[in-house]
Amino acid sequence: MGKADLHIHTTESDGLSHWRTVIEFVERDTDLDVIAITDHEDVTAGLRAREEAARRHFRVEVIPGAEVTTLQGHVLALFVEEEPPIFRSLERTLAWIHERGGLAIVPHPMSYLTRSLGRRAIDRVCARRRDGVYFDAIEIGNPSPAGRVRAAAAARLNGERWHLPEVGSSDAHHLLHIGKGWTNFPGRSAAELKEAIVSGAVSFGQVRYPSAREVGYGRLAWGVARGFAATPRKVARRLSRRLR
């Protein structure tokens, strides 16, 4: 069985490590086979990390992706290579992801500690599933504070109502968090992971998240501050490009 961490941030958004540092850490210090770099509104780091990992013949494969802000909350877009839209409806964003051959995952469902999709939005999409407008999986194994607060409720509702494949991710913003939540899948490659998610042949695992003391209180505070500014920075950058 392979192991994948589907939700990692870098300095391209609100993570505290450069993408090159991330892939070197994963290659050297973890048993992960696949990672997804999912910066807020930005696929740049994932694309560069994938190229670098392949050039250096790393064991780990990198999936480019993004954590996209919709009007209803965040969605993970995996296997996408274009700059995602921001502040569109959830339905339009899901259609955009699937039109590009990507996968759409619900991160930290219903969490009140970050911009998460609520029960009503998840209910609506799952009940009306139509061409392009659907979720491919839901992130139940997320040991971060944001992921833990509603994980039990999300697991219960998924069993009763949504029936989505359940995956695990770290939602890492610091190196020590990488790999603390993961997805198990048959195979070792990114292509096999994608096939496993689509077919539902996945499960998740998680272990204790490193404490604030272990990470460092100053680094943790800086990460929180960067988190609040991540999407506004991306919006400002896009407006600047358009004006030029």
PDB file of C-alpha atoms in Angstrom:
ATOM      1  CA  MET A   1       0.000   0.000   0.000  1.00  0.00           C
ATOM      2  CA  GLY A   2       1.135   3.512  -0.770  1.00  0.00           C
ATOM      3  CA  LYS A   3       0.882   6.570   1.458  1.00  0.00           C
ATOM      4  CA  ALA A   4      -0.038  10.073   0.334  1.00  0.00           C
ATOM      5  CA  ASP A   5      -0.411  13.436   2.059  1.00  0.00           C
ATOM      6  CA  LEU A   6      -2.916  15.410  -0.004  1.00  0.00           C
ATOM      7  CA  HIS A   7      -2.868  18.814   1.703  1.00  0.00           C
ATOM      8  CA  ILE A   8       0.443  20.694   2.189  1.00  0.00           C
ATOM      9  CA  HIS A   9       1.176  24.429   2.120  1.00  0.00           C
ATOM     10  CA  THR A  10       4.410  26.258   1.255  1.00  0.00           C
ATOM     11  CA  THR A  11       5.678  29.842   1.301  1.00  0.00           C
ATOM     12  CA  GLU A  12       3.724  30.424  -1.919  1.00  0.00           C
ATOM     13  CA  SER A  13       0.741  30.907   0.404  1.00  0.00           C
ATOM     14  CA  ASP A  14       0.722  30.528   4.196  1.00  0.00           C
ATOM     15  CA  GLY A  15       3.195  27.711   4.783  1.00  0.00           C
ATOM     16  CA  LEU A  16       6.527  28.484   6.414  1.00  0.00           C
ATOM     17  CA  SER A  17       8.773  26.309   4.221  1.00  0.00           C
ATOM     18  CA  HIS A  18       9.810  26.737   0.614  1.00  0.00           C
ATOM     19  CA  TRP A  19       8.537  24.043  -1.751  1.00  0.00           C
ATOM     20  CA  ARG A  20      12.097  22.770  -2.314  1.00  0.00           C
ATOM     21  CA  THR A  21      12.562  22.336   1.434  1.00  0.00           C
ATOM     22  CA  VAL A  22       9.253  20.475   1.591  1.00  0.00           C
ATOM     23  CA  ILE A  23      10.124  17.877  -1.042  1.00  0.00           C
ATOM     24  CA  GLU A  24      13.602  17.358   0.397  1.00  0.00           C
ATOM     25  CA  PHE A  25      12.100  16.797   3.846  1.00  0.00           C
ATOM     26  CA  VAL A  26       9.503  14.363   2.505  1.00  0.00           C
ATOM     27  CA  GLU A  27      12.125  12.414   0.563  1.00  0.00           C
ATOM     28  CA  ARG A  28      14.560  12.247   3.474  1.00  0.00           C
ATOM     29  CA  ASP A  29      12.394  12.073   6.588  1.00  0.00           C
ATOM     30  CA  THR A  30       9.055  10.426   5.719  1.00  0.00           C
ATOM     31  CA  ASP A  31       7.729   7.231   4.156  1.00  0.00           C
ATOM     32  CA  LEU A  32       5.272   9.076   1.911  1.00  0.00           C
ATOM     33  CA  ASP A  33       5.077   8.023  -1.731  1.00  0.00           C
ATOM     34  CA  VAL A  34       2.964  10.923  -3.013  1.00  0.00           C
ATOM     35  CA  ILE A  35       2.269  14.448  -1.787  1.00  0.00           C
ATOM     36  CA  ALA A  36      -0.009  17.201  -3.043  1.00  0.00           C
ATOM     37  CA  ILE A  37       1.081  20.792  -2.643  1.00  0.00           C
ATOM     38  CA  THR A  38      -2.110  22.792  -2.252  1.00  0.00           C
ATOM     39  CA  ASP A  39      -1.297  26.434  -1.662  1.00  0.00           C
ATOM     40  CA  HIS A  40      -4.188  28.849  -1.399  1.00  0.00           C
ATOM     41  CA  GLU A  41      -5.369  29.884  -4.869  1.00  0.00           C
ATOM     42  CA  ASP A  42      -1.997  28.945  -6.427  1.00  0.00           C
ATOM     43  CA  VAL A  43      -0.557  25.910  -8.265  1.00  0.00           C
ATOM     44  CA  THR A  44       2.909  27.423  -8.786  1.00  0.00           C
ATOM     45  CA  ALA A  45       4.733  25.589  -6.002  1.00  0.00           C
ATOM     46  CA  GLY A  46       3.186  22.237  -6.910  1.00  0.00           C
ATOM     47  CA  LEU A  47       4.232  22.527 -10.536  1.00  0.00           C
ATOM     48  CA  ARG A  48       7.792  23.530  -9.644  1.00  0.00           C
ATOM     49  CA  ALA A  49       8.095  20.862  -6.961  1.00  0.00           C
ATOM     50  CA  ARG A  50       6.867  18.149  -9.336  1.00  0.00           C
ATOM     51  CA  GLU A  51       9.459  19.145 -11.922  1.00  0.00           C
ATOM     52  CA  GLU A  52      12.268  19.302  -9.359  1.00  0.00           C
ATOM     53  CA  ALA A  53      11.379  15.949  -7.772  1.00  0.00           C
ATOM     54  CA  ALA A  54      11.358  14.272 -11.179  1.00  0.00           C
ATOM     55  CA  ARG A  55      14.627  15.922 -12.230  1.00  0.00           C
ATOM     56  CA  ARG A  56      16.362  14.697  -9.072  1.00  0.00           C
ATOM     57  CA  HIS A  57      14.824  11.207  -9.361  1.00  0.00           C
ATOM     58  CA  PHE A  58      13.136  11.432  -5.983  1.00  0.00           C
ATOM     59  CA  ARG A  59      11.077   8.530  -4.710  1.00  0.00           C
ATOM     60  CA  VAL A  60       8.198  10.859  -3.864  1.00  0.00           C
ATOM     61  CA  GLU A  61       5.844  12.090  -6.588  1.00  0.00           C
ATOM     62  CA  VAL A  62       4.258  15.534  -6.381  1.00  0.00           C
ATOM     63  CA  ILE A  63       0.691  16.360  -7.386  1.00  0.00           C
ATOM     64  CA  PRO A  64       0.058  20.011  -8.257  1.00  0.00           C
ATOM     65  CA  GLY A  65      -3.061  21.436  -6.693  1.00  0.00           C
ATOM     66  CA  ALA A  66      -4.586  24.311  -4.762  1.00  0.00           C
ATOM     67  CA  GLU A  67      -6.876  25.044  -1.864  1.00  0.00           C
ATOM     68  CA  VAL A  68      -9.511  27.134  -3.585  1.00  0.00           C
ATOM     69  CA  THR A  69     -11.706  29.683  -1.815  1.00  0.00           C
ATOM     70  CA  THR A  70     -15.298  29.437  -3.024  1.00  0.00           C
ATOM     71  CA  LEU A  71     -18.209  31.558  -1.827  1.00  0.00           C
ATOM     72  CA  GLN A  72     -19.191  28.677   0.448  1.00  0.00           C
ATOM     73  CA  GLY A  73     -15.738  27.695   1.752  1.00  0.00           C
ATOM     74  CA  HIS A  74     -12.545  25.901   0.785  1.00  0.00           C
ATOM     75  CA  VAL A  75     -12.193  23.034  -1.696  1.00  0.00           C
ATOM     76  CA  LEU A  76      -9.024  21.086  -2.492  1.00  0.00           C
ATOM     77  CA  ALA A  77      -8.374  20.898  -6.226  1.00  0.00           C
ATOM     78  CA  LEU A  78      -5.884  18.121  -7.036  1.00  0.00           C
ATOM     79  CA  PHE A  79      -4.281  17.314 -10.401  1.00  0.00           C
ATOM     80  CA  VAL A  80      -4.890  20.816 -11.762  1.00  0.00           C
ATOM     81  CA  GLU A  81      -2.229  22.884 -13.501  1.00  0.00           C
ATOM     82  CA  GLU A  82      -3.939  26.244 -14.004  1.00  0.00           C
ATOM     83  CA  GLU A  83      -4.503  29.162 -11.675  1.00  0.00           C
ATOM     84  CA  PRO A  84      -7.866  28.445 -10.060  1.00  0.00           C
ATOM     85  CA  PRO A  85     -10.752  30.915  -9.895  1.00  0.00           C
ATOM     86  CA  ILE A  86     -11.407  32.648  -6.574  1.00  0.00           C
ATOM     87  CA  PHE A  87     -14.747  33.526  -4.928  1.00  0.00           C
ATOM     88  CA  ARG A  88     -16.955  31.665  -7.357  1.00  0.00           C
ATOM     89  CA  SER A  89     -19.859  29.534  -6.264  1.00  0.00           C
ATOM     90  CA  LEU A  90     -19.024  26.069  -5.034  1.00  0.00           C
ATOM     91  CA  GLU A  91     -20.817  24.502  -7.990  1.00  0.00           C
ATOM     92  CA  ARG A  92     -18.925  26.549 -10.584  1.00  0.00           C
ATOM     93  CA  THR A  93     -15.628  25.761  -8.886  1.00  0.00           C
ATOM     94  CA  LEU A  94     -16.317  22.017  -8.833  1.00  0.00           C
ATOM     95  CA  ALA A  95     -17.204  22.133 -12.527  1.00  0.00           C
ATOM     96  CA  TRP A  96     -13.971  24.032 -13.251  1.00  0.00           C
ATOM     97  CA  ILE A  97     -11.890  21.398 -11.437  1.00  0.00           C
ATOM     98  CA  HIS A  98     -13.488  18.453 -13.216  1.00  0.00           C
ATOM     99  CA  GLU A  99     -13.359  20.099 -16.638  1.00  0.00           C
ATOM    100  CA  ARG A 100      -9.557  20.043 -16.219  1.00  0.00           C
ATOM    101  CA  GLY A 101      -9.372  16.434 -15.175  1.00  0.00           C
ATOM    102  CA  GLY A 102      -8.863  17.245 -11.522  1.00  0.00           C
ATOM    103  CA  LEU A 103     -10.280  15.850  -8.307  1.00  0.00           C
ATOM    104  CA  ALA A 104     -12.286  17.853  -5.774  1.00  0.00           C
ATOM    105  CA  ILE A 105     -11.947  17.055  -2.073  1.00  0.00           C
ATOM    106  CA  VAL A 106     -13.740  18.555   0.934  1.00  0.00           C
ATOM    107  CA  PRO A 107     -11.027  19.689   3.390  1.00  0.00           C
ATOM    108  CA  HIS A 108     -11.608  20.031   7.169  1.00  0.00           C
ATOM    109  CA  PRO A 109     -15.404  19.675   6.679  1.00  0.00           C
ATOM    110  CA  MET A 110     -17.650  21.966   8.728  1.00  0.00           C
ATOM    111  CA  SER A 111     -14.723  23.324  10.764  1.00  0.00           C
ATOM    112  CA  TYR A 112     -15.371  26.668  12.437  1.00  0.00           C
ATOM    113  CA  LEU A 113     -11.633  27.396  12.752  1.00  0.00           C
ATOM    114  CA  THR A 114     -11.115  28.111   9.060  1.00  0.00           C
ATOM    115  CA  ARG A 115     -13.102  28.716   5.866  1.00  0.00           C
ATOM    116  CA  SER A 116     -14.794  25.334   5.552  1.00  0.00           C
ATOM    117  CA  LEU A 117     -17.777  24.007   3.675  1.00  0.00           C
ATOM    118  CA  GLY A 118     -20.786  23.658   5.942  1.00  0.00           C
ATOM    119  CA  ARG A 119     -23.197  20.773   6.127  1.00  0.00           C
ATOM    120  CA  ARG A 120     -25.773  22.543   3.982  1.00  0.00           C
ATOM    121  CA  ALA A 121     -23.344  23.071   1.095  1.00  0.00           C
ATOM    122  CA  ILE A 122     -22.083  19.475   1.226  1.00  0.00           C
ATOM    123  CA  ASP A 123     -25.650  18.169   1.456  1.00  0.00           C
ATOM    124  CA  ARG A 124     -26.677  20.218  -1.570  1.00  0.00           C
ATOM    125  CA  VAL A 125     -23.870  18.981  -3.825  1.00  0.00           C
ATOM    126  CA  CYS A 126     -24.201  15.334  -2.759  1.00  0.00           C
ATOM    127  CA  ALA A 127     -27.979  15.355  -3.191  1.00  0.00           C
ATOM    128  CA  ARG A 128     -27.943  16.994  -6.622  1.00  0.00           C
ATOM    129  CA  ARG A 129     -24.848  15.313  -8.051  1.00  0.00           C
ATOM    130  CA  ARG A 130     -24.685  16.108 -11.740  1.00  0.00           C
ATOM    131  CA  ASP A 131     -22.104  16.384 -14.520  1.00  0.00           C
ATOM    132  CA  GLY A 132     -18.974  17.957 -13.097  1.00  0.00           C
ATOM    133  CA  VAL A 133     -20.604  19.121  -9.866  1.00  0.00           C
ATOM    134  CA  TYR A 134     -19.629  16.576  -7.255  1.00  0.00           C
ATOM    135  CA  PHE A 135     -16.982  15.772  -4.657  1.00  0.00           C
ATOM    136  CA  ASP A 136     -14.480  12.977  -5.219  1.00  0.00           C
ATOM    137  CA  ALA A 137     -13.628  12.505  -1.533  1.00  0.00           C
ATOM    138  CA  ILE A 138     -13.848  14.034   1.916  1.00  0.00           C
ATOM    139  CA  GLU A 139     -10.942  14.712   4.275  1.00  0.00           C
ATOM    140  CA  ILE A 140     -11.757  12.913   7.529  1.00  0.00           C
ATOM    141  CA  GLY A 141      -8.208  12.125   8.700  1.00  0.00           C
ATOM    142  CA  ASN A 142      -6.886  15.645   9.276  1.00  0.00           C
ATOM    143  CA  PRO A 143      -5.158  15.886  12.695  1.00  0.00           C
ATOM    144  CA  SER A 144      -4.711  19.673  12.581  1.00  0.00           C
ATOM    145  CA  PRO A 145      -6.780  21.758  15.019  1.00  0.00           C
ATOM    146  CA  ALA A 146      -9.037  22.849  12.148  1.00  0.00           C
ATOM    147  CA  GLY A 147      -9.495  19.277  10.994  1.00  0.00           C
ATOM    148  CA  ARG A 148     -10.153  17.754  14.404  1.00  0.00           C
ATOM    149  CA  VAL A 149     -12.933  19.976  15.718  1.00  0.00           C
ATOM    150  CA  ARG A 150     -15.689  18.507  13.512  1.00  0.00           C
ATOM    151  CA  ALA A 151     -14.087  15.271  12.319  1.00  0.00           C
ATOM    152  CA  ALA A 152     -16.363  12.965  14.314  1.00  0.00           C
ATOM    153  CA  ALA A 153     -19.496  14.720  13.075  1.00  0.00           C
ATOM    154  CA  ALA A 154     -18.202  14.691   9.500  1.00  0.00           C
ATOM    155  CA  ALA A 155     -17.427  10.962   9.685  1.00  0.00           C
ATOM    156  CA  ARG A 156     -20.899  10.245  11.036  1.00  0.00           C
ATOM    157  CA  LEU A 157     -22.643  12.314   8.359  1.00  0.00           C
ATOM    158  CA  ASN A 158     -20.522  10.792   5.626  1.00  0.00           C
ATOM    159  CA  GLY A 159     -21.529   7.323   6.753  1.00  0.00           C
ATOM    160  CA  GLU A 160     -25.189   8.265   6.952  1.00  0.00           C
ATOM    161  CA  ARG A 161     -25.681  10.699   4.059  1.00  0.00           C
ATOM    162  CA  TRP A 162     -22.779  11.586   1.804  1.00  0.00           C
ATOM    163  CA  HIS A 163     -21.017   8.241   1.175  1.00  0.00           C
ATOM    164  CA  LEU A 164     -17.816   9.830  -0.130  1.00  0.00           C
ATOM    165  CA  PRO A 165     -14.397   8.139  -0.122  1.00  0.00           C
ATOM    166  CA  GLU A 166     -12.576   9.151   3.072  1.00  0.00           C
ATOM    167  CA  VAL A 167      -9.005  10.432   2.804  1.00  0.00           C
ATOM    168  CA  GLY A 168      -6.381  11.734   5.197  1.00  0.00           C
ATOM    169  CA  SER A 169      -4.069  14.730   4.953  1.00  0.00           C
ATOM    170  CA  SER A 170      -1.884  16.793   7.254  1.00  0.00           C
ATOM    171  CA  ASP A 171      -2.933  20.328   6.215  1.00  0.00           C
ATOM    172  CA  ALA A 172       0.717  21.043   7.010  1.00  0.00           C
ATOM    173  CA  HIS A 173       1.991  24.591   7.279  1.00  0.00           C
ATOM    174  CA  HIS A 174       5.202  23.518   9.080  1.00  0.00           C
ATOM    175  CA  LEU A 175       7.636  20.739   8.200  1.00  0.00           C
ATOM    176  CA  LEU A 176       6.938  18.818  11.411  1.00  0.00           C
ATOM    177  CA  HIS A 177       3.268  18.501  10.461  1.00  0.00           C
ATOM    178  CA  ILE A 178       3.852  16.824   7.094  1.00  0.00           C
ATOM    179  CA  GLY A 179       2.708  13.224   6.973  1.00  0.00           C
ATOM    180  CA  LYS A 180       0.817  13.304  10.282  1.00  0.00           C
ATOM    181  CA  GLY A 181      -2.382  12.627   8.346  1.00  0.00           C
ATOM    182  CA  TRP A 182      -2.276  10.452   5.238  1.00  0.00           C
ATOM    183  CA  THR A 183      -4.215   8.461   2.663  1.00  0.00           C
ATOM    184  CA  ASN A 184      -3.581   4.738   2.122  1.00  0.00           C
ATOM    185  CA  PHE A 185      -4.030   3.498  -1.449  1.00  0.00           C
ATOM    186  CA  PRO A 186      -3.139   0.472  -3.604  1.00  0.00           C
ATOM    187  CA  GLY A 187       0.077   1.222  -5.506  1.00  0.00           C
ATOM    188  CA  ARG A 188       2.779   3.837  -5.128  1.00  0.00           C
ATOM    189  CA  SER A 189       2.301   6.411  -7.893  1.00  0.00           C
ATOM    190  CA  ALA A 190       0.240   9.557  -8.292  1.00  0.00           C
ATOM    191  CA  ALA A 191      -1.684   7.933 -11.154  1.00  0.00           C
ATOM    192  CA  GLU A 192      -2.561   4.950  -8.947  1.00  0.00           C
ATOM    193  CA  LEU A 193      -3.612   7.293  -6.156  1.00  0.00           C
ATOM    194  CA  LYS A 194      -5.967   9.139  -8.496  1.00  0.00           C
ATOM    195  CA  GLU A 195      -7.510   5.875  -9.655  1.00  0.00           C
ATOM    196  CA  ALA A 196      -7.921   4.726  -6.042  1.00  0.00           C
ATOM    197  CA  ILE A 197      -9.722   7.920  -4.990  1.00  0.00           C
ATOM    198  CA  VAL A 198     -12.092   7.728  -7.957  1.00  0.00           C
ATOM    199  CA  SER A 199     -12.889   4.074  -7.226  1.00  0.00           C
ATOM    200  CA  GLY A 200     -13.113   4.609  -3.468  1.00  0.00           C
ATOM    201  CA  ALA A 201     -10.236   2.205  -2.723  1.00  0.00           C
ATOM    202  CA  VAL A 202      -8.688   4.499  -0.106  1.00  0.00           C
ATOM    203  CA  SER A 203      -8.507   4.767   3.660  1.00  0.00           C
ATOM    204  CA  PHE A 204      -6.826   7.178   6.023  1.00  0.00           C
ATOM    205  CA  GLY A 205      -4.435   7.211   8.948  1.00  0.00           C
ATOM    206  CA  GLN A 206      -3.307   9.881  11.356  1.00  0.00           C
ATOM    207  CA  VAL A 207      -1.064  10.386  14.364  1.00  0.00           C
ATOM    208  CA  ARG A 208      -0.642  13.131  16.929  1.00  0.00           C
ATOM    209  CA  TYR A 209       0.038  16.590  15.549  1.00  0.00           C
ATOM    210  CA  PRO A 210       3.234  18.164  16.955  1.00  0.00           C
ATOM    211  CA  SER A 211       2.409  20.622  19.720  1.00  0.00           C
ATOM    212  CA  ALA A 212       2.787  24.387  19.583  1.00  0.00           C
ATOM    213  CA  ARG A 213       5.834  24.049  21.820  1.00  0.00           C
ATOM    214  CA  GLU A 214       7.451  21.544  19.450  1.00  0.00           C
ATOM    215  CA  VAL A 215       6.818  23.722  16.405  1.00  0.00           C
ATOM    216  CA  GLY A 216       7.699  26.950  18.206  1.00  0.00           C
ATOM    217  CA  TYR A 217       5.225  29.545  19.443  1.00  0.00           C
ATOM    218  CA  GLY A 218       6.744  32.299  17.312  1.00  0.00           C
ATOM    219  CA  ARG A 219       6.610  30.227  14.128  1.00  0.00           C
ATOM    220  CA  LEU A 220       3.049  29.176  14.914  1.00  0.00           C
ATOM    221  CA  ALA A 221       1.935  32.784  15.409  1.00  0.00           C
ATOM    222  CA  TRP A 222       3.650  33.853  12.199  1.00  0.00           C
ATOM    223  CA  GLY A 223       1.909  31.031  10.342  1.00  0.00           C
ATOM    224  CA  VAL A 224      -1.506  32.125  11.631  1.00  0.00           C
ATOM    225  CA  ALA A 225      -0.819  35.708  10.536  1.00  0.00           C
ATOM    226  CA  ARG A 226       0.231  34.536   7.078  1.00  0.00           C
ATOM    227  CA  GLY A 227      -2.915  32.435   6.897  1.00  0.00           C
ATOM    228  CA  PHE A 228      -5.192  35.429   7.320  1.00  0.00           C
ATOM    229  CA  ALA A 229      -3.325  37.290   4.579  1.00  0.00           C
ATOM    230  CA  ALA A 230      -2.867  34.432   2.076  1.00  0.00           C
ATOM    231  CA  THR A 231      -5.989  34.874  -0.061  1.00  0.00           C
ATOM    232  CA  PRO A 232      -6.020  38.702   0.045  1.00  0.00           C
ATOM    233  CA  ARG A 233      -2.405  38.634  -1.198  1.00  0.00           C
ATOM    234  CA  LYS A 234      -3.391  36.410  -4.110  1.00  0.00           C
ATOM    235  CA  VAL A 235      -6.331  38.644  -5.007  1.00  0.00           C
ATOM    236  CA  ALA A 236      -4.118  41.745  -4.940  1.00  0.00           C
ATOM    237  CA  ARG A 237      -1.504  40.050  -7.101  1.00  0.00           C
ATOM    238  CA  ARG A 238      -4.090  39.080  -9.714  1.00  0.00           C
ATOM    239  CA  LEU A 239      -5.542  42.589  -9.811  1.00  0.00           C
ATOM    240  CA  SER A 240      -2.060  44.029 -10.228  1.00  0.00           C
ATOM    241  CA  ARG A 241      -1.347  41.735 -13.169  1.00  0.00           C
ATOM    242  CA  ARG A 242      -4.608  42.686 -14.850  1.00  0.00           C
ATOM    243  CA  LEU A 243      -3.961  46.393 -14.413  1.00  0.00           C
ATOM    244  CA  ARG A 244      -0.526  46.044 -15.961  1.00  0.00           C
TER     245      ARG A 244
END
